[in-house]
Short mmCIF file of C-alpha atoms in Angstrom, two decimals:
data_model
loop_
_atom_site.label_atom_id
_atom_site.label_comp_id
_atom_site.label_asym_id
_atom_site.label_seq_id
_atom_site.Cartn_x
_atom_site.Cartn_y
_atom_site.Cartn_z
CA MET A 1 -18.32 11.37 -1.17
CA THR A 2 -15.41 10.34 0.81
CA ARG A 3 -13.22 7.70 -0.89
CA ARG A 4 -11.21 5.11 1.03
CA ILE A 5 -7.36 4.07 0.10
CA VAL A 6 -6.79 0.32 -0.71
CA VAL A 7 -3.47 -0.98 0.51
CA ASP A 8 -2.39 -4.38 -0.62
CA ASP A 9 -0.99 -6.65 1.84
CA ALA A 10 2.38 -6.67 -0.41
CA ASP A 11 2.53 -2.79 0.13
CA ASP A 12 5.77 -1.72 2.01
CA SER A 13 3.72 0.30 4.36
CA ILE A 14 2.59 -2.79 6.23
CA HIS A 15 5.29 -3.88 8.67
CA TYR A 16 5.32 -7.73 9.37
CA ALA A 17 7.14 -9.19 12.41
CA SER A 18 10.21 -10.80 11.18
CA ASN A 19 9.17 -14.29 12.16
CA GLY A 20 6.18 -16.30 11.17
CA TRP A 21 4.76 -14.66 8.16
CA TYR A 22 4.99 -16.09 4.46
CA ILE A 23 3.44 -15.49 1.07
CA ALA A 24 0.40 -17.88 0.89
CA ASN A 25 -0.69 -19.91 -2.07
CA PRO A 26 -3.15 -17.70 -4.05
CA GLN A 27 -4.42 -20.51 -6.13
CA ALA A 28 -5.45 -22.46 -3.08
CA LEU A 29 -7.04 -19.29 -1.51
CA ASN A 30 -8.81 -18.28 -4.86
CA ALA A 31 -10.63 -21.73 -4.72
CA LEU A 32 -12.52 -20.87 -1.79
CA GLY A 33 -16.25 -19.50 -1.51
CA ASN A 34 -18.01 -17.09 -3.49
CA PHE A 35 -16.35 -13.83 -2.18
CA GLY A 36 -14.01 -13.79 -5.26
CA PRO A 37 -10.25 -13.88 -5.54
CA VAL A 38 -7.61 -12.44 -3.22
CA TYR A 39 -6.95 -8.90 -4.04
CA LYS A 40 -3.90 -8.51 -6.57
CA ASN A 41 -3.36 -12.40 -6.37
CA THR A 42 -1.62 -11.76 -3.30
CA SER A 43 -2.00 -12.66 0.55
CA HIS A 44 0.01 -13.00 3.69
CA GLY A 45 -0.36 -15.88 6.18
CA THR A 46 0.90 -17.39 9.48
CA THR A 47 0.78 -20.22 11.51
CA THR A 48 2.93 -19.04 14.13
CA ASN A 49 1.28 -18.02 17.66
CA GLY A 50 2.01 -14.40 18.50
CA SER A 51 2.71 -13.13 14.94
CA THR A 52 2.03 -9.34 14.59
CA LEU A 53 1.95 -6.80 12.00
CA SER A 54 1.50 -2.98 12.13
CA PHE A 55 0.42 -0.27 9.94
CA GLY A 56 0.56 3.57 10.48
CA PHE A 57 -1.92 5.89 8.83
CA SER A 58 -3.81 9.28 9.05
CA GLY A 59 -7.34 8.60 8.62
CA THR A 60 -10.71 8.39 10.52
CA THR A 61 -11.75 4.87 9.56
CA VAL A 62 -9.84 1.59 8.93
CA GLU A 63 -10.74 -1.97 8.00
CA VAL A 64 -8.67 -5.11 7.45
CA THR A 65 -9.96 -7.91 4.91
CA GLY A 66 -8.43 -11.17 4.39
CA THR A 67 -9.46 -14.93 4.14
CA ILE A 68 -11.45 -16.39 7.17
CA ALA A 69 -10.74 -20.20 7.41
CA VAL A 70 -11.47 -20.86 11.35
CA GLN A 71 -11.66 -24.31 12.64
CA LYS A 72 -13.73 -25.23 15.70
CA LEU A 73 -11.53 -27.39 17.83
CA ALA A 74 -12.58 -30.46 20.13
CA ASP A 75 -12.58 -28.32 23.28
CA GLY A 76 -14.99 -26.16 21.67
CA SER A 77 -12.59 -23.06 21.08
CA TYR A 78 -11.79 -21.78 17.61
CA ASP A 79 -8.46 -21.53 15.82
CA PRO A 80 -7.10 -19.07 15.07
CA THR A 81 -8.09 -15.91 16.77
CA TRP A 82 -6.57 -12.44 16.39
CA VAL A 83 -6.95 -9.10 18.20
CA CYS A 84 -6.65 -5.90 16.32
CA THR A 85 -6.14 -2.50 18.01
CA VAL A 86 -5.90 1.05 16.98
CA ASP A 87 -3.31 2.99 19.23
CA GLY A 88 -3.44 0.41 21.70
CA SER A 89 -7.21 0.15 22.09
CA PRO A 90 -9.02 -3.07 20.78
CA ILE A 91 -11.38 -2.56 17.79
CA PRO A 92 -14.33 -5.00 16.85
CA ASN A 93 -14.00 -8.41 14.94
CA PRO A 94 -17.36 -8.47 13.13
CA ASN A 95 -17.70 -12.27 12.73
CA PRO A 96 -14.57 -13.98 13.74
CA THR A 97 -16.05 -17.47 13.77
CA PHE A 98 -17.75 -17.93 10.46
CA ALA A 99 -17.82 -21.36 9.42
CA TYR A 100 -16.90 -21.21 6.02
CA PRO A 101 -13.64 -20.29 4.31
CA GLU A 102 -14.13 -16.92 2.30
CA ASN A 103 -11.70 -14.40 0.97
CA ASN A 104 -12.32 -10.69 1.34
CA TRP A 105 -13.75 -11.07 4.81
CA SER A 106 -13.89 -8.00 7.10
CA LEU A 107 -11.44 -9.28 9.82
CA CYS A 108 -11.71 -5.91 12.00
CA SER A 109 -12.62 -2.51 11.57
CA ALA A 110 -12.95 0.99 13.26
CA SER A 111 -14.85 4.21 12.46
CA SER A 112 -15.08 7.68 13.98
CA LEU A 113 -11.10 7.76 14.65
CA SER A 114 -9.74 11.36 15.49
CA PRO A 115 -8.47 13.24 12.32
CA SER A 116 -6.17 15.31 14.30
CA SER A 117 -3.33 12.69 14.67
CA PRO A 118 -1.86 9.79 12.93
CA HIS A 119 -2.79 6.12 14.16
CA THR A 120 -1.28 2.77 14.44
CA LEU A 121 -3.09 -0.26 13.59
CA GLU A 122 -1.67 -3.62 15.20
CA ILE A 123 -2.85 -7.19 14.88
CA THR A 124 -1.49 -10.01 16.90
CA VAL A 125 -2.49 -13.50 15.96
CA HIS A 126 -3.35 -16.47 18.08
CA THR A 127 -3.11 -19.87 16.51
CA ARG A 128 -2.73 -23.58 17.48
CA GLY A 129 -1.45 -24.16 13.84
CA THR A 130 -4.49 -22.94 11.83
CA ALA A 131 -3.47 -20.40 9.22
CA PHE A 132 -4.47 -16.72 9.51
CA TYR A 133 -4.64 -14.60 6.27
CA VAL A 134 -4.39 -10.71 5.74
CA ASP A 135 -5.25 -9.45 2.26
CA ASN A 136 -5.44 -5.61 2.35
CA ILE A 137 -6.18 -2.49 4.34
CA PHE A 138 -8.80 0.08 3.59
CA TYR A 139 -8.62 3.45 5.33
CA THR A 140 -10.24 6.97 4.94
CA PRO A 141 -7.60 9.44 4.76
CA THR A 142 -7.69 12.88 6.57
CA VAL A 143 -6.22 14.39 3.36
CA ASP A 144 -7.84 14.98 0.07
CA PRO A 145 -6.85 11.19 -1.51
CA THR A 146 -6.60 12.74 -4.98
CA ALA A 147 -3.58 14.60 -3.80
CA LEU A 148 -1.91 11.31 -3.01
CA ALA A 149 0.12 9.86 -6.10
CA GLY A 150 0.23 6.13 -6.72
CA ALA A 151 -2.33 5.42 -4.13
CA VAL A 152 -5.48 3.13 -5.32
CA LEU A 153 -8.61 4.74 -4.33
CA GLU A 154 -12.21 3.25 -4.06
CA VAL A 155 -14.75 5.11 -6.09
CA LEU A 156 -18.20 3.74 -5.28
CA ASN A 157 -20.98 3.54 -7.69
CA THR A 158 -22.62 6.36 -5.64
CA ASP A 159 -19.60 8.67 -6.17
CA SER A 160 -20.37 11.98 -8.02
CA SER A 161 -18.00 11.12 -10.47
CA VAL A 162 -19.95 8.19 -11.63
CA SER A 163 -22.79 8.92 -13.79
CA PHE A 164 -25.47 6.53 -15.25
CA GLY A 165 -27.70 6.78 -18.31
CA THR A 166 -31.00 5.31 -18.74
CA GLY A 167 -31.89 1.64 -18.08
CA TRP A 168 -30.17 1.21 -14.89
CA GLU A 169 -31.60 0.05 -11.49
CA GLY A 170 -30.26 -0.46 -7.90
CA TRP A 171 -29.44 -3.84 -6.76
CA GLY A 172 -28.44 -4.03 -3.24
CA ALA A 173 -25.22 -2.16 -2.86
CA GLN A 174 -24.60 -2.00 -6.69
CA ASN A 175 -26.37 -0.79 -9.91
CA VAL A 176 -27.31 -3.03 -12.85
CA THR A 177 -28.58 -2.76 -16.29
CA ARG A 178 -30.32 -5.33 -18.62
CA MET A 179 -31.10 -2.47 -21.44
CA ALA A 180 -29.11 -2.61 -24.38
CA GLY A 181 -27.29 0.72 -25.05
CA SER A 182 -27.31 1.83 -21.35
CA GLU A 183 -24.01 3.61 -20.29
CA VAL A 184 -22.12 4.41 -17.47
CA THR A 185 -19.55 7.05 -17.30
CA LEU A 186 -16.29 7.58 -14.96
CA SER A 187 -14.26 10.57 -15.02
CA PHE A 188 -10.90 10.17 -13.35
CA ARG A 189 -7.18 11.37 -13.02
CA GLY A 190 -4.97 8.22 -13.14
CA THR A 191 -2.86 5.57 -14.77
CA ALA A 192 -4.97 2.36 -14.12
CA MET A 193 -8.78 1.60 -13.69
CA SER A 194 -10.79 -1.60 -12.66
CA LEU A 195 -14.54 -2.16 -12.34
CA ILE A 196 -15.72 -4.56 -9.92
CA GLY A 197 -19.30 -5.71 -9.26
CA TYR A 198 -21.25 -8.76 -8.19
CA VAL A 199 -23.48 -11.14 -10.32
CA PRO A 200 -27.00 -11.90 -8.69
CA GLU A 201 -27.84 -15.42 -9.19
CA GLU A 202 -31.50 -14.31 -9.29
CA LEU A 203 -31.09 -12.78 -12.80
CA PRO A 204 -30.63 -14.41 -16.17
CA ARG A 205 -26.97 -16.24 -16.66
CA ASN A 206 -27.05 -16.14 -20.59
CA ALA A 207 -23.51 -14.70 -21.69
CA THR A 208 -23.38 -11.14 -23.38
CA THR A 209 -20.96 -8.35 -23.99
CA ALA A 210 -20.46 -4.90 -23.47
CA ARG A 211 -18.20 -2.19 -24.81
CA TYR A 212 -15.74 0.54 -23.11
CA SER A 213 -13.82 3.44 -24.42
CA ILE A 214 -11.34 5.68 -22.98
CA ASP A 215 -11.29 9.37 -23.93
CA GLY A 216 -13.55 8.70 -26.79
CA GLY A 217 -11.34 6.31 -28.49
CA ALA A 218 -12.24 3.14 -30.39
CA PRO A 219 -14.22 0.91 -28.25
CA THR A 220 -13.09 -2.49 -26.87
CA THR A 221 -15.74 -5.46 -26.40
CA ILE A 222 -15.47 -7.64 -23.27
CA ARG A 223 -17.58 -10.48 -22.69
CA LEU A 224 -19.90 -10.93 -19.81
CA ALA A 225 -19.92 -14.70 -19.10
CA GLY A 226 -22.56 -14.85 -16.51
CA LEU A 227 -22.92 -17.56 -13.81
CA ALA A 228 -22.40 -20.96 -14.49
CA ALA A 229 -25.45 -23.19 -15.47
CA GLY A 230 -26.79 -24.69 -12.21
CA SER A 231 -25.11 -22.26 -10.03
CA THR A 232 -27.19 -21.27 -6.91
CA THR A 233 -24.86 -18.69 -5.40
CA THR A 234 -24.10 -14.97 -6.25
CA MET A 235 -20.55 -14.26 -7.30
CA TYR A 236 -18.98 -11.22 -5.45
CA ASN A 237 -15.88 -9.15 -6.30
CA VAL A 238 -15.88 -10.08 -9.90
CA VAL A 239 -13.41 -7.98 -11.92
CA ILE A 240 -15.40 -6.98 -14.88
CA LEU A 241 -12.88 -5.06 -16.87
CA GLN A 242 -9.20 -3.57 -16.36
CA VAL A 243 -7.47 -0.66 -18.10
CA ASP A 244 -3.63 -0.07 -17.50
CA SER A 245 -0.70 1.90 -18.54
CA LEU A 246 -2.89 5.14 -19.03
CA SER A 247 -1.26 8.61 -19.10
CA PRO A 248 -1.19 10.47 -15.60
CA ASP A 249 -3.98 12.49 -17.03
CA ASN A 250 -7.60 13.35 -16.60
CA HIS A 251 -9.54 10.40 -18.47
CA THR A 252 -13.19 9.49 -19.33
CA LEU A 253 -14.26 5.97 -19.25
CA VAL A 254 -17.62 5.02 -20.97
CA VAL A 255 -18.92 1.41 -20.54
CA THR A 256 -21.93 0.49 -22.78
CA TYR A 257 -24.10 -2.69 -22.47
CA ASP A 258 -25.11 -4.87 -25.37
CA GLY A 259 -27.26 -7.51 -23.64
CA SER A 260 -31.08 -7.63 -22.77
CA ASN A 261 -33.20 -8.65 -20.15
CA ALA A 262 -32.66 -12.25 -21.15
CA THR A 263 -28.90 -12.03 -20.69
CA THR A 264 -26.59 -11.70 -17.49
CA PRO A 265 -26.50 -7.86 -16.54
CA LEU A 266 -23.69 -5.35 -16.37
CA PRO A 267 -22.96 -4.75 -12.81
CA VAL A 268 -21.35 -1.64 -11.47
CA GLY A 269 -20.23 -1.91 -7.60
CA ALA A 270 -16.94 0.02 -7.46
CA PHE A 271 -14.02 1.40 -9.49
CA TYR A 272 -10.62 1.14 -8.27
CA VAL A 273 -8.13 3.70 -9.77
CA THR A 274 -4.51 4.11 -9.40
CA ASN A 275 -4.42 7.73 -8.65
CA SER A 276 -1.99 10.50 -10.32
CA ALA A 277 -1.51 13.63 -8.47
CA THR A 278 0.03 15.45 -11.46
CA THR A 279 -0.49 15.48 -15.10
CA SER A 280 1.79 14.37 -17.89
CA SER A 281 2.48 18.31 -18.26
CA GLY A 282 3.37 18.69 -14.70
CA SER A 283 0.48 20.33 -13.21
CA THR A 284 -0.78 19.29 -9.92
CA THR A 285 -4.16 18.19 -8.51
CA THR A 286 -5.86 21.13 -6.91
CA GLY A 287 -7.48 18.82 -4.24
CA SER A 288 -11.05 20.66 -4.80
CA GLY A 289 -12.82 17.44 -5.26
CA ASN A 290 -13.32 17.92 -8.91
CA PRO A 291 -14.81 14.82 -10.34
CA SER A 292 -12.31 14.83 -13.31
CA SER A 293 -9.74 13.75 -10.73
CA PRO A 294 -11.52 10.84 -8.70
CA SER A 295 -9.81 7.48 -7.60
CA SER A 296 -10.34 3.74 -6.56
CA GLN A 297 -9.02 0.61 -8.16
CA PRO A 298 -10.34 -6.15 -14.91
CA ILE A 299 -10.59 -8.66 -16.68
CA SER A 300 -13.30 -10.27 -18.26
CA SER A 301 -12.73 -10.14 -22.09
CA SER A 302 -13.02 -12.97 -24.47
CA THR A 303 -10.52 -10.56 -26.44
CA ALA A 304 -7.94 -9.70 -23.89
CA ALA A 305 -5.19 -8.75 -26.42
CA SER A 306 -7.51 -6.42 -27.97
CA LEU A 307 -8.11 -4.86 -24.63
CA SER A 308 -4.47 -4.33 -23.96
CA ALA A 309 -4.07 -2.84 -27.59
CA SER A 310 -7.08 -0.76 -27.33
CA SER A 311 -5.95 0.64 -23.93
CA THR A 312 -2.34 1.77 -25.17
CA LYS A 313 -3.10 2.29 -28.92
CA SER A 314 0.02 4.25 -30.70
CA PRO A 315 0.02 5.99 -34.06
CA LYS A 316 3.67 4.85 -34.66
CA ALA A 317 2.91 2.08 -37.27
CA ALA A 318 0.73 4.70 -39.38
CA ILE A 319 3.28 7.21 -39.19
CA ALA A 320 6.14 4.84 -40.09
CA GLY A 321 4.21 3.30 -42.99
CA GLY A 322 3.36 6.94 -44.36
CA THR A 323 7.15 8.04 -44.04
CA ILE A 324 8.44 5.07 -46.08
CA ALA A 325 5.57 5.76 -48.63
CA SER A 326 6.66 9.28 -49.12
CA ILE A 327 10.16 8.35 -49.53
CA VAL A 328 9.42 5.81 -52.26
CA ALA A 329 7.02 8.26 -53.96
CA ILE A 330 10.04 11.02 -54.04
CA ALA A 331 12.44 8.31 -55.36
CA LEU A 332 10.24 7.35 -58.20
CA LEU A 333 9.54 11.17 -59.21
CA ALA A 334 13.32 11.66 -59.16
CA LEU A 335 14.03 8.69 -61.59
CA LEU A 336 10.97 9.87 -63.63
CA PHE A 337 12.60 13.22 -63.97
CA PHE A 338 16.11 12.02 -65.08
CA TRP A 339 14.62 9.49 -67.47
CA ALA A 340 12.48 12.18 -69.25
CA ARG A 341 15.59 14.41 -69.51
CA ARG A 342 17.70 11.62 -70.85
CA LYS A 343 14.96 10.79 -73.55
CA ARG A 344 14.77 14.36 -74.59
CA ARG A 345 18.55 14.69 -75.03
CA ASP A 346 18.35 11.32 -77.22
CA ILE A 347 15.83 12.96 -79.42
CA ARG A 348 18.03 16.30 -79.97
CA GLU A 349 21.00 13.99 -80.75
CA ASN A 350 18.89 11.91 -83.44
CA MET A 351 17.78 14.92 -85.01
CA VAL A 352 21.28 16.74 -85.48
CA GLY A 353 21.87 17.05 -89.21
CA THR A 354 18.16 16.69 -90.45
CA ARG A 355 16.82 19.61 -92.31
CA PRO A 356 13.31 20.41 -91.82
CA GLN A 357 11.00 19.90 -94.83
CA PRO A 358 7.51 21.52 -94.77
CA PHE A 359 5.33 18.74 -96.10
CA MET A 360 7.96 15.61 -95.08
CA GLU A 361 6.13 12.55 -93.69
CA MET A 362 7.13 11.69 -90.03
CA ARG A 363 9.85 8.80 -89.78
CA SER A 364 7.99 5.42 -89.01
CA ASP A 365 11.22 3.44 -88.34
CA ALA A 366 11.32 1.56 -85.04
CA ASP A 367 13.46 4.19 -83.24
CA GLY A 368 11.19 6.99 -84.17
CA ALA A 369 8.13 5.18 -83.13
CA ALA A 370 9.72 4.34 -79.68
CA ILE A 371 10.52 7.89 -79.33
CA LEU A 372 7.10 9.19 -79.89
CA ALA A 373 5.37 6.56 -77.91
CA THR A 374 7.20 7.26 -74.83
CA GLY A 375 5.91 10.85 -74.52
CA GLY A 376 3.33 10.80 -71.76
CA THR A 377 2.14 7.23 -71.16
CA ARG A 378 5.09 5.59 -69.52
CA PRO A 379 5.50 8.56 -66.93
CA ALA A 380 1.98 8.50 -65.99
CA SER A 381 2.11 4.70 -65.50
CA LEU A 382 5.00 4.97 -63.18
CA SER A 383 3.08 7.77 -61.31
CA ALA A 384 0.27 5.50 -60.76
CA GLN A 385 2.43 2.76 -59.34
CA ALA A 386 3.96 5.32 -57.03
CA THR A 387 0.51 6.37 -55.84
CA SER A 388 -0.57 2.78 -55.34
CA GLY A 389 2.58 2.11 -53.21
CA SER A 390 2.12 5.22 -51.12
CA SER A 391 -1.23 4.00 -50.58
CA SER A 392 -0.60 0.46 -49.53
CA GLN A 393 2.25 1.68 -47.35
CA GLY A 394 0.73 4.65 -45.42
CA HIS A 395 -2.50 2.67 -44.60
CA GLY A 396 -1.11 -0.53 -43.46
CA HIS A 397 -1.87 -1.59 -39.63
CA SER A 398 -0.11 -3.74 -37.09
CA LEU A 399 0.04 -4.26 -33.72
CA SER A 400 2.49 -1.70 -32.12
CA SER A 401 5.27 -2.33 -29.55
CA ASP A 402 3.46 0.10 -27.20
CA SER A 403 0.30 -2.09 -27.24
CA ILE A 404 2.23 -5.30 -26.44
CA GLU A 405 4.39 -3.32 -23.72
CA GLY A 406 0.92 -2.09 -22.18
CA ARG A 407 0.41 -5.39 -20.58
CA GLN A 408 3.82 -5.53 -18.79
CA GLY A 409 2.70 -3.27 -16.05
CA MET A 410 -0.06 -5.34 -15.06
CA ALA A 411 -0.42 -7.40 -11.86
CA PRO A 412 0.00 -11.03 -12.36
CA SER A 413 -3.62 -11.75 -11.56
CA GLN A 414 -4.86 -9.22 -14.29
CA GLN A 415 -2.66 -10.98 -16.91
CA TRP A 416 -4.06 -14.28 -15.92
CA ALA A 417 -7.58 -12.90 -15.93
CA ARG A 418 -6.93 -12.07 -19.78
CA GLU A 419 -5.71 -15.65 -20.52
CA GLN A 420 -7.86 -17.66 -18.36
CA LEU A 421 -11.47 -16.83 -19.02
CA GLY A 422 -14.04 -18.30 -17.01
CA GLU A 423 -14.69 -21.61 -18.41
CA ASP A 424 -14.99 -23.38 -14.98
CA GLY A 425 -18.35 -24.71 -14.60
CA ALA A 426 -18.36 -24.33 -10.65
CA ALA A 427 -17.59 -20.59 -10.92
CA MET A 428 -18.61 -17.34 -12.59
CA GLY A 429 -15.31 -16.45 -14.74
CA TYR A 430 -15.76 -12.73 -15.59
CA GLY A 431 -12.30 -11.85 -14.92
CA PHE A 432 -11.03 -14.58 -13.00
CA ARG A 433 -10.90 -18.35 -13.41
CA TYR A 434 -12.48 -19.62 -10.28
CA PRO A 435 -11.42 -23.11 -9.69
CA GLY A 436 -13.97 -25.79 -8.66
CA HIS A 437 -14.94 -26.39 -5.25
CA GLY A 438 -14.38 -29.90 -3.63
CA ALA A 439 -11.50 -30.90 -5.71
CA GLN A 440 -7.86 -29.76 -6.43
CA ALA A 441 -7.99 -27.68 -9.51
CA GLU A 442 -5.55 -27.98 -12.23
CA TYR A 443 -3.85 -24.78 -13.35
CA SER A 444 -2.03 -24.14 -16.57
CA GLU A 445 1.47 -23.08 -17.10
CA ASN A 446 0.76 -19.42 -17.63
CA ASN A 447 -0.59 -19.03 -13.90
CA PRO A 448 1.03 -15.83 -12.53
CA ALA A 449 4.06 -16.02 -11.00
CA ASN A 450 3.95 -15.06 -7.29
CA PRO A 451 5.48 -11.66 -6.88
CA PHE A 452 7.78 -12.80 -4.13
CA SER A 453 10.67 -15.06 -4.33
CA ASN A 454 10.16 -18.61 -3.52
CA PRO A 455 6.75 -18.25 -1.93
CA ILE A 456 6.03 -20.66 0.80
CA ALA A 457 2.44 -22.16 1.13
CA ALA A 458 1.67 -23.53 4.57
CA PRO A 459 0.25 -26.91 4.59
CA SER A 460 -3.09 -25.37 6.21
CA SER A 461 -3.37 -23.19 3.06
CA GLU A 462 -3.11 -26.29 0.60
CA ALA A 463 -5.59 -28.23 2.88
CA LEU A 464 -8.30 -25.50 2.32
CA ALA A 465 -8.71 -26.30 -1.60
CA PRO A 466 -10.78 -29.36 -1.12
CA LEU A 467 -13.17 -28.11 1.61
CA SER A 468 -16.58 -28.09 0.58
CA PRO A 469 -17.84 -24.92 -1.00
CA ASN A 470 -19.57 -22.31 0.85
CA ARG A 471 -23.24 -22.48 0.09
CA ARG A 472 -23.98 -19.09 1.06
CA ARG A 473 -26.89 -17.34 -0.89
CA ASN A 474 -27.24 -13.76 -1.33
CA LEU A 475 -30.82 -12.62 -0.50
CA SER A 476 -31.44 -9.64 -2.79
CA PRO A 477 -33.97 -6.90 -2.10
CA THR A 478 -36.76 -9.11 -3.31
CA ASN A 479 -37.16 -12.37 -5.02
CA ARG A 480 -38.60 -12.81 -8.54
CA ALA A 481 -42.44 -12.76 -7.02
CA GLY A 482 -41.86 -9.37 -5.61
CA SER A 483 -41.55 -10.24 -2.00
CA GLU A 484 -38.75 -10.10 0.23
CA GLU A 485 -37.34 -13.45 1.34
CA GLY A 486 -37.16 -13.90 5.20
CA SER A 487 -34.92 -15.92 7.26
CA SER A 488 -35.43 -18.11 10.25
CA GLY A 489 -33.75 -17.10 13.50
CA ASP A 490 -31.85 -14.06 14.00
CA ALA A 491 -29.53 -14.48 10.83
CA THR A 492 -27.61 -11.26 10.05
CA ALA A 493 -24.18 -11.11 8.60
CA THR A 494 -21.60 -8.80 6.94
CA GLU A 495 -22.39 -8.55 3.08
CA LEU A 496 -19.32 -7.67 1.06
CA ALA A 497 -21.61 -7.01 -1.81
CA TYR A 498 -19.46 -4.94 -3.73
CA ALA A 499 -15.70 -4.69 -4.09
CA ARG A 500 -14.25 -5.09 -0.73
CA SER A 501 -15.73 -1.66 0.61
CA SER A 502 -18.27 -2.57 3.26
CA VAL A 503 -17.73 -2.26 6.88
CA ALA A 504 -19.52 -4.83 9.09
CA ARG A 505 -22.36 -3.77 11.12
CA SER A 506 -23.44 -6.98 12.82
CA ASP A 507 -22.46 -10.63 13.43
CA LEU A 508 -24.05 -13.68 11.91
CA VAL A 509 -25.79 -15.63 14.60
CA GLY A 510 -28.07 -17.96 12.71
CA GLN A 511 -28.54 -20.30 9.89
CA ARG A 512 -31.03 -22.26 8.17
CA GLY A 513 -31.31 -25.40 6.24
CA ASP A 514 -32.51 -25.19 2.67
CA GLY A 515 -33.86 -28.88 2.60
CA GLY A 516 -31.28 -30.11 0.20
CA GLY A 517 -28.82 -31.18 2.83
CA ARG A 518 -26.76 -28.16 2.95
CA THR A 519 -26.51 -25.18 4.95
CA VAL A 520 -27.46 -21.83 3.62
CA VAL A 521 -26.67 -18.63 5.17
CA ASP A 522 -29.04 -15.85 5.04
CA VAL A 523 -27.62 -12.43 4.19
CA PRO A 524 -29.70 -9.25 4.68
CA PRO A 525 -30.93 -7.58 1.61
CA SER A 526 -29.80 -4.19 2.81
CA TYR A 527 -27.16 -2.52 5.04
CA SER A 528 -25.51 0.65 5.67
CA ARG A 529 -22.02 1.92 4.68
CA GLU A 530 -20.14 5.07 4.94
#
């Protein structure tokens, strides 16, 4: 299966016009809707009319995603609007007037591009002051993506490098399991990996756990928090787990579900793998499409520190302990040897001038008793102490410096996800803390620092946080009664039902009321994707 490359908005390959663009406030954006946080916790925005960006690539498809926050003005027009072109020709905007703020929205896309020549994507923004945001770009390369070192590749759940054991079922565009012991395996070559999925609101919400291991190592437990009680919306683009700082080699990931049909499921929508074109030994990827060298770009763990430690375990502590124990044992043996020689010499000196008598009784003075009692017991005691010391030194365990350093290469959003588990009642909280809708959320001091110096948050970006929540509801293939939920009118829409990987096929043209004073947008239960 063809894999797409994911390009973050902060990547140097995207060229922004010198004026008008700024780094948006990720916290304000992450509070929006139910399509998840912005990718890698970064997003570019502009409120300047005529702002442009360009991106050169060699590929057959391209898609731009970002945050949609369009306003309908008094004259009936919408702000902002944008035009996307590839090689000067306009490409479709799936739904540029969607009424609710959402991240990870498909802003424009094109397919069936010529593979014989490179292409240039350009975006021109027209705005009267409302912010336009771009988050990332997906494209399908014309070359084997596994040969591109450092590229983040998207591996869908249908990829040949992903294998499912028993107990899995299809749920929209992803697979889920609700059976204890069910496993999913990913074979890949790369230095980092993330698993992304979405949590259906139709399924149980009780929290549970799962375990993962890399290359047969010790398993690490992650927490599957489930949707918040009372939530009526599916949560998309949830980061289930993430592993960083891997060696640039072939790896095997195995994830095992610990829950049941009464707990929140384990979803598998896509893996994102930071690709390595060469191994640590220097060999190169052949580009033959071997499942052991896949691609595509975590974390929702109640034991974030253990995840980091498990992902980068090192035997240094055990080696150091064993070395110290050996030195101590050798030193004790040397002391024992010299002590024994000294005692033998003392015995010989005390016996000088003494004539042996065949039936003489042995001396019973204090010195003689001390000499006889020393023969074998004390060295044995010392030897036992040496053995005990070696054991305690050689088998001690402590957190190695490598396991701590394993977190330093993480994106800020990933570090924050480990520390800020989903306790927010208005959101789901697998790997990210989703701030509550309708109010300005508070953030702790360990919020991730923006990767750019002195980020500027436009007023329109800050104003997005208090907007009313998007009440979109994902209509999965069937409801609990087994029948498909229909929708009134002609409602259709792009369903980003997995990690930023769907290309919109139709526009949303209808809405319906749910009888509770809210507007519910119908999303079709199925759609096609390449």
